[in-house]
Short mmCIF file of C-alpha atoms in Angstrom, two decimals:
data_model
loop_
_atom_site.label_atom_id
_atom_site.label_comp_id
_atom_site.label_asym_id
_atom_site.label_seq_id
_atom_site.Cartn_x
_atom_site.Cartn_y
_atom_site.Cartn_z
CA MET D 1 102.29 71.63 87.12
CA ARG D 2 104.87 73.03 85.16
CA HIS D 3 104.72 76.51 82.69
CA ASN D 4 107.63 77.20 79.91
CA ILE D 5 107.81 80.69 80.93
CA LYS D 6 109.69 83.81 79.80
CA LEU D 7 111.12 86.45 81.62
CA ASN D 8 112.86 90.60 80.70
CA VAL D 9 113.50 91.39 83.86
CA ASN D 10 116.59 94.79 84.11
CA GLY D 11 116.43 94.50 80.49
CA ASP D 12 117.75 90.60 80.38
CA GLU D 13 115.46 87.98 78.61
CA TYR D 14 115.08 84.77 80.63
CA GLU D 15 113.90 81.69 79.36
CA ILE D 16 113.04 79.20 82.36
CA GLU D 17 110.31 76.56 83.71
CA VAL D 18 108.07 77.14 86.58
CA LYS D 19 106.14 74.96 88.84
CA SER D 20 102.72 76.40 89.00
CA ASN D 21 102.96 77.51 93.01
CA GLU D 22 106.44 78.83 92.53
CA THR D 23 105.75 82.72 93.54
CA LEU D 24 107.40 85.33 91.09
CA LEU D 25 110.08 86.36 94.87
CA SER D 26 110.25 83.32 95.11
CA VAL D 27 111.83 82.46 91.20
CA LEU D 28 113.55 86.55 91.65
CA ARG D 29 115.46 84.95 94.54
CA ASN D 30 116.13 81.52 94.40
CA ARG D 31 116.39 81.25 90.05
CA LEU D 32 117.33 84.41 88.73
CA HIS D 33 119.80 85.25 91.61
CA LEU D 34 118.09 89.00 92.08
CA THR D 35 117.96 88.55 96.11
CA GLY D 36 117.04 93.01 96.19
CA ALA D 37 113.87 91.69 96.73
CA LYS D 38 113.63 90.04 100.65
CA GLU D 39 110.15 87.97 102.07
CA GLY D 40 109.27 89.99 104.37
CA CYS D 41 105.96 88.63 105.47
CA GLY D 42 104.64 86.67 102.09
CA VAL D 43 101.14 88.39 102.47
CA GLY D 44 101.12 91.81 100.75
CA GLU D 45 102.03 93.73 103.70
CA CYS D 46 105.29 94.79 104.47
CA GLY D 47 106.59 95.52 100.45
CA ALA D 48 110.10 94.67 101.08
CA CYS D 49 108.88 91.99 97.66
CA VAL D 50 107.93 95.26 95.54
CA VAL D 51 108.95 95.06 91.71
CA ILE D 52 107.56 96.86 88.78
CA MET D 53 106.08 94.62 86.64
CA ASN D 54 104.72 95.94 83.31
CA GLY D 55 104.64 99.51 84.41
CA ARG D 56 103.01 98.90 88.14
CA ILE D 57 104.56 98.12 91.25
CA ILE D 58 103.45 95.44 92.93
CA ASN D 59 104.13 92.93 95.82
CA SER D 60 106.03 89.65 93.90
CA CYS D 61 104.96 87.87 96.61
CA LEU D 62 101.95 87.48 95.40
CA THR D 63 102.05 86.70 92.44
CA LEU D 64 102.79 82.93 90.94
CA ALA D 65 106.26 83.93 88.73
CA VAL D 66 103.47 82.37 85.71
CA GLU D 67 101.21 84.67 85.78
CA ALA D 68 104.74 87.07 85.08
CA ASP D 69 105.11 85.13 81.47
CA GLY D 70 105.73 87.53 78.56
CA SER D 71 106.07 91.06 81.79
CA GLU D 72 109.04 92.86 81.61
CA ILE D 73 110.46 93.21 85.19
CA ILE D 74 112.45 95.85 87.19
CA THR D 75 114.28 95.03 90.17
CA ILE D 76 115.87 96.78 92.45
CA GLU D 77 119.58 95.25 90.84
CA GLY D 78 118.04 97.54 87.82
CA LEU D 79 118.19 101.24 89.17
CA THR D 80 121.85 100.74 89.23
CA LYS D 81 123.04 101.62 86.39
CA ALA D 82 126.99 100.57 85.88
CA ASN D 83 128.00 100.36 88.97
CA LYS D 84 126.75 103.85 90.02
CA LEU D 85 123.34 104.81 92.90
CA ASN D 86 120.85 105.86 91.23
CA GLU D 87 119.88 109.14 93.02
CA ILE D 88 117.10 107.90 94.83
CA GLN D 89 119.57 105.85 96.51
CA GLU D 90 122.32 108.01 96.64
CA ALA D 91 119.33 110.07 99.00
CA PHE D 92 118.71 107.62 101.07
CA ILE D 93 122.69 107.35 101.75
CA GLU D 94 122.74 110.68 102.57
CA TYR D 95 119.69 111.00 104.94
CA GLY D 96 120.37 107.95 106.93
CA ALA D 97 116.96 106.07 105.45
CA ILE D 98 119.06 102.94 105.89
CA GLN D 99 119.42 100.54 108.65
CA CYS D 100 119.70 97.32 108.11
CA GLY D 101 118.61 97.32 104.33
CA PHE D 102 115.77 94.59 104.44
CA CYS D 103 112.90 97.29 103.51
CA THR D 104 115.09 99.83 101.71
CA PRO D 105 115.35 97.72 98.08
CA GLY D 106 111.13 98.53 98.71
CA PHE D 107 111.29 102.02 99.42
CA ILE D 108 113.30 103.18 96.79
CA LEU D 109 111.78 101.22 94.21
CA ALA D 110 107.87 102.65 95.54
CA VAL D 111 110.05 106.08 95.37
CA LYS D 112 110.57 105.58 91.87
CA ALA D 113 108.02 104.12 91.05
CA LEU D 114 105.87 107.52 92.82
CA LEU D 115 107.97 110.24 91.23
CA ASP D 116 107.58 108.38 87.91
CA ARG D 117 103.33 109.09 88.15
CA ASN D 118 104.07 111.98 89.97
CA SER D 119 107.04 114.11 89.85
CA HIS D 120 106.07 116.70 92.30
CA PRO D 121 103.94 114.02 95.64
CA THR D 122 102.40 116.33 98.72
CA ASP D 123 103.56 114.98 101.85
CA LYS D 124 100.23 113.64 102.13
CA ASP D 125 100.93 111.40 99.04
CA ILE D 126 104.61 110.59 100.13
CA GLU D 127 103.12 108.75 103.10
CA GLU D 128 99.82 107.59 101.02
CA ALA D 129 102.72 105.71 98.18
CA PHE D 130 104.61 104.20 101.45
CA ARG D 131 101.50 102.66 103.04
CA GLY D 132 102.00 99.23 102.04
CA HIS D 133 105.54 99.14 103.25
CA LEU D 134 107.04 98.76 106.74
CA CYS D 135 110.48 99.58 108.13
CA ARG D 136 111.31 98.71 111.48
CA CYS D 137 114.16 100.45 112.16
CA THR D 138 114.58 104.22 110.75
CA GLY D 139 111.57 105.00 112.03
CA TYR D 140 110.62 106.27 108.68
CA GLU D 141 111.63 110.21 108.96
CA THR D 142 114.59 110.10 107.18
CA ILE D 143 112.78 107.73 104.59
CA LYS D 144 110.32 110.41 104.73
CA GLN D 145 113.25 113.17 104.24
CA ALA D 146 115.40 111.16 101.54
CA THR D 147 112.20 110.95 99.37
CA LYS D 148 111.63 114.96 99.05
CA ALA D 149 115.32 115.61 98.52
CA VAL D 150 115.41 113.88 95.48
CA ILE D 151 112.18 115.87 94.69
CA LYS D 152 113.07 118.69 91.69
CA MET H 1 106.09 77.83 99.98
CA LEU H 2 102.36 77.51 98.92
CA TYR H 3 101.05 73.98 98.44
CA GLU H 4 101.40 72.36 94.67
CA PHE H 5 98.15 73.09 92.86
CA ASP H 6 97.66 73.22 89.21
CA TYR H 7 97.42 76.65 86.37
CA TYR H 8 95.06 77.60 84.02
CA ALA H 9 95.26 80.39 81.94
CA PRO H 10 92.07 80.38 79.86
CA LYS H 11 91.35 83.07 76.81
CA THR H 12 87.94 83.09 77.06
CA ILE H 13 85.41 82.87 79.34
CA LYS H 14 83.97 79.81 78.00
CA GLU H 15 87.35 77.88 78.73
CA ALA H 16 87.33 79.61 82.42
CA SER H 17 83.63 78.32 82.82
CA GLU H 18 84.55 74.22 81.66
CA LEU H 19 87.35 74.53 83.78
CA LEU H 20 85.43 74.94 86.42
CA LEU H 21 83.05 72.56 85.50
CA ASN H 22 85.64 69.95 85.39
CA LEU H 23 88.87 70.30 88.29
CA PRO H 24 87.16 69.19 91.37
CA ASP H 25 87.98 72.12 93.71
CA ALA H 26 89.39 75.12 91.65
CA ARG H 27 89.37 78.50 92.33
CA ILE H 28 89.49 82.04 90.35
CA MET H 29 92.56 83.83 90.64
CA ALA H 30 92.42 87.54 89.69
CA GLY H 31 94.04 89.62 91.44
CA GLY H 32 95.20 86.80 93.89
CA THR H 33 95.38 89.10 96.41
CA ASP H 34 93.39 87.51 98.38
CA LEU H 35 93.63 83.96 97.14
CA LEU H 36 96.91 83.97 97.48
CA VAL H 37 96.82 84.81 101.00
CA ASN H 38 94.59 81.85 102.08
CA ILE H 39 95.89 79.29 100.46
CA ARG H 40 99.06 80.39 102.49
CA ALA H 41 97.66 80.70 105.36
CA GLY H 42 96.06 77.03 104.72
CA LYS H 43 92.17 78.67 104.23
CA GLU H 44 91.64 77.49 101.28
CA ARG H 45 93.46 74.20 99.08
CA PRO H 46 92.52 74.66 95.45
CA SER H 47 93.64 71.86 93.22
CA ALA H 48 93.94 74.26 90.46
CA VAL H 49 93.62 78.52 90.11
CA ILE H 50 91.84 79.65 86.92
CA ASP H 51 93.84 83.13 86.15
CA ILE H 52 90.81 84.57 84.35
CA LYS H 53 93.69 87.35 83.56
CA ARG H 54 94.37 86.45 79.95
CA ILE H 55 90.89 86.84 79.59
CA GLU H 56 89.96 90.29 76.99
CA GLY H 57 87.31 92.57 77.70
CA LEU H 58 87.31 92.10 81.42
CA ASN H 59 88.89 95.08 82.11
CA GLN H 60 86.61 98.07 80.64
CA ILE H 61 84.90 101.21 82.09
CA GLU H 62 82.61 102.58 80.47
CA TRP H 63 78.45 104.49 79.31
CA LYS H 64 76.85 101.21 78.87
CA GLY H 65 72.64 103.25 78.14
CA ASN H 66 71.61 103.52 81.13
CA TYR H 67 74.45 101.89 83.16
CA LEU H 68 78.20 102.89 83.75
CA SER H 69 79.80 99.07 82.95
CA ILE H 70 83.29 98.01 85.52
CA GLY H 71 84.64 95.18 84.37
CA ALA H 72 85.61 92.88 87.16
CA LEU H 73 88.88 93.12 86.15
CA THR H 74 89.23 96.04 86.71
CA LEU H 75 92.19 96.91 88.81
CA PHE H 76 91.34 98.93 92.36
CA ASN H 77 93.71 101.65 90.66
CA GLN H 78 91.96 101.47 87.10
CA LEU H 79 89.06 103.12 89.50
CA LEU H 80 91.06 105.37 90.80
CA GLU H 81 92.93 106.12 87.28
CA ASN H 82 89.34 106.47 85.79
CA GLU H 83 87.82 110.40 85.09
CA ILE H 84 83.82 109.40 85.69
CA ILE H 85 84.84 107.28 88.79
CA ARG H 86 86.60 110.28 90.06
CA ASN H 87 83.93 112.70 89.31
CA ARG H 88 80.90 111.14 89.44
CA TYR H 89 80.96 108.91 91.64
CA LYS H 90 82.95 109.66 94.44
CA VAL H 91 81.86 107.16 96.61
CA VAL H 92 83.64 104.58 94.67
CA TYR H 93 86.69 107.30 94.54
CA GLU H 94 87.29 107.12 98.23
CA CYS H 95 86.61 103.29 98.78
CA ALA H 96 88.83 102.66 95.82
CA SER H 97 91.84 104.92 97.79
CA VAL H 98 91.70 103.66 101.37
CA MET H 99 91.55 100.26 100.18
CA GLY H 100 94.74 97.89 100.67
CA CYS H 101 98.19 100.03 99.85
CA TYR H 102 99.09 101.06 95.78
CA GLU H 103 101.00 98.28 95.58
CA ILE H 104 97.89 95.51 95.81
CA ARG H 105 95.66 97.84 94.45
CA ASN H 106 97.98 97.85 91.28
CA ARG H 107 97.11 93.59 91.36
CA ALA H 108 92.97 93.46 93.65
CA THR H 109 89.83 93.93 91.15
CA ILE H 110 86.97 94.54 92.05
CA GLY H 111 85.23 91.64 90.79
CA GLY H 112 87.42 89.87 93.14
CA ASN H 113 86.66 92.34 96.18
CA ILE H 114 82.88 91.11 95.30
CA MET H 115 83.27 87.34 95.26
CA ASN H 116 85.65 87.45 98.13
CA ALA H 117 82.56 88.43 99.40
CA SER H 118 83.84 90.20 103.39
CA PRO H 119 81.77 91.62 104.51
CA GLY H 120 84.14 94.70 105.43
CA ALA H 121 84.73 95.00 102.04
CA GLU H 122 85.44 98.23 100.48
CA SER H 123 83.59 98.33 97.71
CA GLY H 124 80.94 96.75 99.24
CA SER H 125 79.00 99.37 101.20
CA PRO H 126 79.30 101.41 98.69
CA LEU H 127 78.41 99.24 95.50
CA PHE H 128 75.03 98.36 98.16
CA VAL H 129 74.32 102.14 98.00
CA LEU H 130 74.36 102.80 94.54
CA ASP H 131 72.28 100.16 93.63
CA ALA H 132 74.77 97.86 91.16
CA GLU H 133 74.23 95.36 89.44
CA VAL H 134 76.06 92.66 88.92
CA VAL H 135 76.32 90.10 85.39
CA LEU H 136 77.69 86.69 85.47
CA GLU H 137 78.54 84.95 82.40
CA ASP H 138 79.82 81.22 81.77
CA GLY H 139 80.24 81.46 78.23
CA GLU H 140 77.14 80.57 76.82
CA ASN H 141 74.54 82.78 79.33
CA LYS H 142 74.72 85.54 80.85
CA ARG H 143 72.64 86.59 83.73
CA GLN H 144 72.20 89.96 85.85
CA LEU H 145 71.07 91.34 89.39
CA LYS H 146 71.46 93.15 91.51
CA ILE H 147 74.30 93.00 93.77
CA SER H 148 72.06 93.50 97.76
CA GLU H 149 70.78 89.50 95.69
CA PHE H 150 73.70 88.43 94.99
CA ILE H 151 75.88 89.21 97.76
CA LYS H 152 74.20 86.11 100.18
CA GLY H 153 76.40 85.57 103.17
CA VAL H 154 80.27 85.85 104.46
CA GLY H 155 81.97 84.37 101.62
CA LYS H 156 79.02 83.56 100.61
CA THR H 157 77.11 84.53 97.15
CA ASP H 158 74.82 83.87 94.59
CA ILE H 159 77.40 82.33 91.60
CA LYS H 160 76.35 79.07 89.81
CA LYS H 161 79.19 75.61 88.95
CA GLY H 162 80.74 77.47 85.96
CA GLU H 163 79.53 81.40 85.94
CA ILE H 164 82.37 84.02 86.04
CA LEU H 165 81.84 87.69 87.22
CA THR H 166 82.39 89.03 84.57
CA GLU H 167 80.54 92.83 84.90
CA ILE H 168 79.82 95.70 87.71
CA LEU H 169 77.23 97.62 86.40
CA ILE H 170 76.08 101.16 88.32
CA PRO H 171 72.60 103.13 87.80
CA ARG H 172 74.06 106.29 85.99
CA TYR H 173 72.48 109.85 88.17
CA PRO H 174 71.83 112.57 87.68
CA ASP H 175 74.56 115.46 87.73
CA ASP H 176 74.21 116.35 91.03
CA MET H 177 73.96 113.70 92.66
CA ARG H 178 76.01 113.36 96.15
CA SER H 179 78.23 110.76 97.39
CA THR H 180 80.96 109.61 100.14
CA TYR H 181 82.66 107.21 102.44
CA PHE H 182 83.88 106.55 105.84
CA ARG H 183 86.24 103.37 107.10
CA GLY H 184 86.51 103.39 110.35
CA ARG H 185 90.35 102.11 111.01
CA ARG H 186 92.98 100.72 113.95
CA VAL H 187 95.86 101.98 112.41
CA LYS H 188 96.90 104.67 109.66
CA GLY H 189 98.67 102.20 107.21
CA MET H 190 97.34 99.29 106.07
CA ASP H 191 94.83 97.74 107.19
CA LEU H 192 90.69 96.51 106.80
CA ALA H 193 87.85 98.26 107.35
CA SER H 194 86.73 98.14 111.27
CA LEU H 195 83.10 99.31 109.98
CA ASN H 196 82.32 101.13 106.50
CA LEU H 197 80.14 103.65 105.68
CA ALA H 198 78.34 104.43 102.47
CA MET H 199 76.43 107.56 101.41
CA LEU H 200 74.25 108.47 98.09
CA ILE H 201 72.06 111.81 98.29
CA LEU H 202 69.42 112.66 95.79
CA ASN H 203 68.26 116.25 95.09
CA PRO H 204 70.20 117.43 97.72
CA ASP H 205 69.25 120.73 98.21
CA ASP H 206 65.31 120.26 97.70
CA ASP H 207 63.72 119.61 101.38
CA THR H 208 60.49 117.86 99.70
CA ASP H 209 62.66 115.59 97.93
CA ARG H 210 66.27 115.01 99.41
CA GLU H 211 65.99 111.37 99.13
CA VAL H 212 69.15 109.56 101.29
CA ARG H 213 70.64 106.43 100.98
CA VAL H 214 73.41 104.94 103.42
CA ALA H 215 74.43 100.84 103.41
CA MET H 216 77.23 99.57 105.98
CA GLY H 217 79.83 96.58 106.02
CA ALA H 218 80.62 94.68 108.75
CA VAL H 219 78.41 95.22 111.52
CA HIS H 220 76.72 92.75 108.98
CA ILE H 221 76.69 89.64 107.66
CA THR H 222 76.95 90.99 103.94
CA PRO H 223 77.13 94.85 103.08
CA LEU H 224 73.70 96.59 104.50
CA ARG H 225 71.84 99.56 102.94
CA ILE H 226 69.29 101.02 106.45
CA PRO H 227 66.19 101.46 104.88
CA GLU H 228 64.70 103.15 108.17
CA ILE H 229 67.41 105.35 108.56
CA GLU H 230 66.98 106.80 105.38
CA GLU H 231 63.63 107.37 105.40
CA MET H 232 64.30 109.19 108.55
CA LEU H 233 66.75 111.02 106.32
CA SER H 234 65.33 111.62 103.35
CA ARG H 235 62.57 114.63 102.07
CA LYS H 236 62.70 116.47 105.13
CA ARG H 237 64.18 119.47 105.83
CA LEU H 238 66.95 118.45 108.40
CA THR H 239 67.45 120.09 112.48
CA VAL H 240 69.64 118.11 114.94
CA ASP H 241 66.82 116.66 116.38
CA ILE H 242 66.61 114.46 113.67
CA LEU H 243 69.98 113.24 113.48
CA GLN H 244 69.96 112.64 117.41
CA LYS H 245 67.18 109.92 116.65
CA VAL H 246 68.40 108.72 113.25
CA LYS H 247 71.96 108.20 116.05
CA LYS H 248 70.10 106.60 118.61
CA ARG H 249 67.77 104.81 116.10
CA ILE H 250 71.21 103.24 113.92
CA THR H 251 72.12 101.99 117.61
CA GLU H 252 69.19 99.67 117.71
CA LEU H 253 68.69 98.80 114.05
CA ILE H 254 72.09 97.08 113.43
CA ASN H 255 73.84 94.31 115.74
CA PRO H 256 77.11 94.02 115.27
CA ARG H 257 78.49 90.12 116.34
CA ALA H 258 80.04 89.69 119.93
CA THR H 259 83.15 88.28 117.79
CA SER H 260 83.45 91.46 115.65
CA LEU H 261 87.63 91.35 114.72
CA ARG H 262 88.42 94.98 114.86
CA ALA H 263 85.80 96.40 117.41
CA THR H 264 83.83 96.09 119.41
CA PRO H 265 79.87 96.17 118.71
CA GLU H 266 79.30 99.74 120.56
CA TYR H 267 82.31 101.37 119.02
CA LYS H 268 80.19 100.19 115.24
CA LYS H 269 76.50 101.04 117.04
CA VAL H 270 78.27 105.12 118.38
CA MET H 271 80.23 105.14 114.99
CA ALA H 272 77.46 105.06 112.96
CA GLY H 273 75.52 107.23 113.69
CA ASN H 274 78.88 109.53 113.53
CA PHE H 275 79.77 108.26 110.34
CA ILE H 276 76.31 109.73 109.69
CA GLU H 277 76.32 112.43 111.12
CA MET H 278 79.69 113.17 108.74
CA GLY H 279 78.44 112.18 106.06
CA LEU H 280 75.39 114.85 105.94
CA GLU H 281 77.82 117.67 107.30
CA LYS H 282 80.08 116.85 103.68
CA LEU H 283 77.87 116.19 101.48
CA LEU H 284 75.07 118.77 102.28
CA ASN H 285 77.66 121.34 103.42
CA MET H 286 75.96 121.67 106.58
CA LYS H 287 77.34 122.45 110.78
CA PHE H 288 74.95 120.02 113.74
#
């Protein structure tokens, strides 16, 4: 079954036709060529696919594109304005919180979503925000340090 | 890629009900965090998914007479964000705070958690210990029954064809009611519960009137209230001796299957007693 949907992604309007079974992740990557969101597990356990939809951070691999019809979506690409890196991205670079980079878009969006709802998270709050994110490279410490560095 | 299925987004309960009755093998989709995972794994192959998120009015939390009404489409994060849940229904707050992860909680709904009917469902033992009721509608008829009568087995509920779960009703309790939730987990990261226990205490400060309720998940085919344990702990001064008897008796009363996925039956029997001890210590400010 096909559906005509409207998506606002990072401020840009898109009108596309999707099939019922296309995930939002698949549409972002393959149709809109926004490849920042990754498919790490496809079942909502690794966090590499997260986007912010209507203000809530979600796993795009577990969301059908058609469910997102009419939504406002922010992907990692939306954090970089005029080719200038966001402060979270800068902190990740400074603290060595990126190795292969596969988990990085997910973690950065998770930090953004965390700070948007809690400007002074405790260590426990940070851990909780990262519970749905897996990193196979860094051991998480540098990611936590980078996150704490961004808290004002 | 997911195999091909059709998608519908009804705007009313009646529309959803008609779709359910007319489409063979259609499944209701709320948050999709169980359904899409199951479809991907080949465990479910619906011909169509019926997305009920466009139906209005199914995600409010509000008092309705002697009940707190929670819409079936209430997100787990919305439970955490709600002041009544946070202050007056700590067992629900605590189970929601360990469910999945933050991103999953932004999609997963309490109705979906109930309908998935996993024996270890995060909301299972809390709703059982609260004597919650569920409301089922098909656009014309409405029925209400105790959740303990609604959940029938692993993945099985009493839902009839054409019905959707719309509302969860939790009785209003006195201000001094105390409740809490424990769960066993294998890792500090995201994990399903190996087992869980919900405890609720009425009249906590009165030895002769105190009522202690206990419900457990992932020790039976459904969440389970344990009346004999509740009787042993209620309406009396609690001593180390009574606790030891309770911890022994619970190993005889629960019979988790040998093929338990996340913990052995032996572990569950011992942890059940430990969670009871932890619950009493926490809710009654005691030290055994």
